[in-house]
Coordinates of C-alpha atoms and ligand atoms in Angstrom, one line a residue:
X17 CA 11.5 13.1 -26.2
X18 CA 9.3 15.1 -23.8
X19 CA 6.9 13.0 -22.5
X20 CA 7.1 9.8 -20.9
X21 CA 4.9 7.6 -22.4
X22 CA 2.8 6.0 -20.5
X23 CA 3.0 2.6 -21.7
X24 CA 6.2 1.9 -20.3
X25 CA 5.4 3.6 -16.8
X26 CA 2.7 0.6 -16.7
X27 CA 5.6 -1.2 -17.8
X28 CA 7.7 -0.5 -15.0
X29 CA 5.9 -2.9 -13.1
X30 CA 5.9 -6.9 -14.4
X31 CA 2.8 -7.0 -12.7
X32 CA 0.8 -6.8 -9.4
X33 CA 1.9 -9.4 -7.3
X34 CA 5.9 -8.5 -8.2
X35 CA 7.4 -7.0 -5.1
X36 CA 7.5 -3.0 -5.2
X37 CA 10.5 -2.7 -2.5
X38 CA 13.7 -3.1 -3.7
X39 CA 15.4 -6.7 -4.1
X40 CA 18.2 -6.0 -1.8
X41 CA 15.4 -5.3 1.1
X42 CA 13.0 -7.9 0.4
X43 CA 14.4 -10.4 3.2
X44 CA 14.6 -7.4 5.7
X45 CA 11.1 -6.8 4.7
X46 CA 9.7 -10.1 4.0
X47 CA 10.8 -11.2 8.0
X48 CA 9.3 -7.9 9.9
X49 CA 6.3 -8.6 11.6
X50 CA 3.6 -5.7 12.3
X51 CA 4.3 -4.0 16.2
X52 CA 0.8 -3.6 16.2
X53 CA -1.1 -6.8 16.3
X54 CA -5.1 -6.4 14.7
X55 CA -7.1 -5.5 17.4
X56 CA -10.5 -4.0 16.8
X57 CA -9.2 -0.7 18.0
X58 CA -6.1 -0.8 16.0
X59 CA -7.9 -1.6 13.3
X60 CA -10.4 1.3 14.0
X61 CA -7.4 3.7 14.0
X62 CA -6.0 2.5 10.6
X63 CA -9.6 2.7 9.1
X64 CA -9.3 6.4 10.2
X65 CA -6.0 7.3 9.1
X66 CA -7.2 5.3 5.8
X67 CA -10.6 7.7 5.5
X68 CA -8.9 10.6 7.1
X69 CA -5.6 12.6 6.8
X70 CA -4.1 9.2 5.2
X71 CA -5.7 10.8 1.7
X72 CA -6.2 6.6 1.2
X73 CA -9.6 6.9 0.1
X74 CA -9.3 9.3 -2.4
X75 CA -7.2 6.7 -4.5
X76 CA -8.1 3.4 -3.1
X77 CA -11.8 4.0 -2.3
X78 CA -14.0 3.2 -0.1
X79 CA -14.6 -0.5 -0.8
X80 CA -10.8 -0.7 -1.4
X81 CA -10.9 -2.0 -5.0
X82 CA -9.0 1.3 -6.3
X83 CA -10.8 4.0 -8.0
X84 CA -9.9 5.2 -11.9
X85 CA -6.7 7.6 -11.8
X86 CA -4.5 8.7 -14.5
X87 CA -1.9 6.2 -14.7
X88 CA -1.1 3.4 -13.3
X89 CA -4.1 1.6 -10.9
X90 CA -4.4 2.1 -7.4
X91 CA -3.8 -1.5 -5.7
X92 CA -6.8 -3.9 -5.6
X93 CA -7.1 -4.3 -1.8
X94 CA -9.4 -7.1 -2.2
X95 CA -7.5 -9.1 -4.3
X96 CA -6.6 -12.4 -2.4
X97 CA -3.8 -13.1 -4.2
X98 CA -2.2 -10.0 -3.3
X99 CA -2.9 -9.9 -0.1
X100 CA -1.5 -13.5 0.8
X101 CA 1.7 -12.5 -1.3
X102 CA 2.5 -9.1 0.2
X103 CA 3.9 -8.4 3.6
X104 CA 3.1 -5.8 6.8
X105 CA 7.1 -5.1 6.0
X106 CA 6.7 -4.9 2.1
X107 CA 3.7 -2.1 2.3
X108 CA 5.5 0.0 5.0
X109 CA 8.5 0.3 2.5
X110 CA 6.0 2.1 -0.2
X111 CA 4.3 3.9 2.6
X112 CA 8.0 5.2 3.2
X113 CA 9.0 5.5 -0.2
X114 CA 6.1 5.6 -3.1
X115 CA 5.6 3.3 -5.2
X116 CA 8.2 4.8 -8.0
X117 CA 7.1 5.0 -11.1
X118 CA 2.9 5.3 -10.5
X119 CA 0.8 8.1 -8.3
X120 CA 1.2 6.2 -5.1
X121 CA 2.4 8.9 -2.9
X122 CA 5.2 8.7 0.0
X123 CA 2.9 9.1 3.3
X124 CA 4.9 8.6 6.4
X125 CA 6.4 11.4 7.5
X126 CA 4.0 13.4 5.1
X127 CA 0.7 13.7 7.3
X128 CA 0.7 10.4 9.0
X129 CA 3.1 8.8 11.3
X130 CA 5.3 5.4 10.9
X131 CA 2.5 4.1 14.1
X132 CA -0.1 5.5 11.7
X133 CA 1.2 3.7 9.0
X134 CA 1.1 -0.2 10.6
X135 CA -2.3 0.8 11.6
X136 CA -3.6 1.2 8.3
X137 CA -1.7 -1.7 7.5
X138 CA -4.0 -4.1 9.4
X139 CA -7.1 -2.1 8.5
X140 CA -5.4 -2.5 5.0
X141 CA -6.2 -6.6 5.8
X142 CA -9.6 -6.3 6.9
X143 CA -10.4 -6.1 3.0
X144 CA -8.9 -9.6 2.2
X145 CA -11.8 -12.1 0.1
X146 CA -14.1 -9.1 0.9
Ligands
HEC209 C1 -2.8 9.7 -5.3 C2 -3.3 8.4 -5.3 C3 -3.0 7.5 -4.1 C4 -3.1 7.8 -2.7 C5 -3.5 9.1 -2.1 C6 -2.7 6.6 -2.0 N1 -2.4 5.6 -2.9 FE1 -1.7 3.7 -2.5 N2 -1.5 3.3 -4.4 C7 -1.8 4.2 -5.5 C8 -1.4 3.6 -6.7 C9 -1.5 4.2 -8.1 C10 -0.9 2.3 -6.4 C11 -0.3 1.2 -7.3 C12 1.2 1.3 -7.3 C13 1.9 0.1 -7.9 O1 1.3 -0.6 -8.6 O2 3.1 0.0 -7.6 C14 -0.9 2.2 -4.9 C15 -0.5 1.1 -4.2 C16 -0.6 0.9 -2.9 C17 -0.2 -0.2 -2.1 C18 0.3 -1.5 -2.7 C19 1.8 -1.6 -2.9 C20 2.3 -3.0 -3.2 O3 3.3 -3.3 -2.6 O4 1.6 -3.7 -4.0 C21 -0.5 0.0 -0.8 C22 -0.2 -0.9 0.4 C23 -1.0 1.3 -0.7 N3 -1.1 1.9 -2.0 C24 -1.4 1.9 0.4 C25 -1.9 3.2 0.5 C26 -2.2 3.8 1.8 C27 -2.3 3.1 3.1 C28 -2.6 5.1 1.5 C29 -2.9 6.2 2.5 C30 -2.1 6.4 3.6 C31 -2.4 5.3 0.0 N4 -2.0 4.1 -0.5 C32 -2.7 6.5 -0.6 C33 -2.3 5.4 -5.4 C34 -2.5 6.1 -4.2

């Protein structure tokens, strides 16, 4: 076969809320808390990195609901659910790694740093019940 159909890459995932780091981490993952704690100018730097040279925006939008891609869909930032669910730890893993399988790209080390990263992370958060 030469193409992967794209059913089964939307497959890949059971859904939104199931972890996207692997099994074998999730502990590690699920117990590391954030160096940087949310203050306003933390926060101010993540929204930068998230508008700027992050590239964020161009896939997660402005409002942070995800805009249409080709694929599998950008994360929902303002879903509650997923926010409460998913850990500072959890995200930096697919900030490190992709999300395998969709268009979410590796960024650290790739334009932003792993300080960069956490940042983002809480500005990430301001988007919760929004
Ligand atoms: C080329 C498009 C694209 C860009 C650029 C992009 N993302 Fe994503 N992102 C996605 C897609 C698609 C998903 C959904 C992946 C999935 O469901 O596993 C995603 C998922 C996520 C998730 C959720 C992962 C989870 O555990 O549920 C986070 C967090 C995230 N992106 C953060 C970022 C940040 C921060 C940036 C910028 C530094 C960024 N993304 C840039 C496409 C993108």
């Amino acid at each position: 076969m030469l193409t992967f159909p794209s059913a089964s890459i939307k497959a890949f995932h059971k859904g939104i809320y199931y972890p996207r780091a692997p099994e074998a981490l999730l502990d590690i993952l699920q117990d590391m808390d954030n160096p940087f704690s949310p203050t306003r100018k933390n926060i101010e730097e993540g929204s930068k990195v998230y508008f700027g040279k992050g590239l964020c925006v161009k896939c997660h939008g402005v409002n942070g609901k995800g805009l249409e891609v080709s694929g599998h869909p950008p994360r929902n930032f303002t879903d509650p659910k997923w926010q409460d669910v998913r850990t500072d730890g959890e995200m930096m893993w697919v900030l490190k790694n992709g999300s395998p399988g969709t268009s979410m790209p590796i960024r650290v080390g790739r334009g932003i740093s792993e300080e960069e990263a956490w940042k983002v992370i809480l500005f990430i958060r301001t988007f919760a019940g929004i």
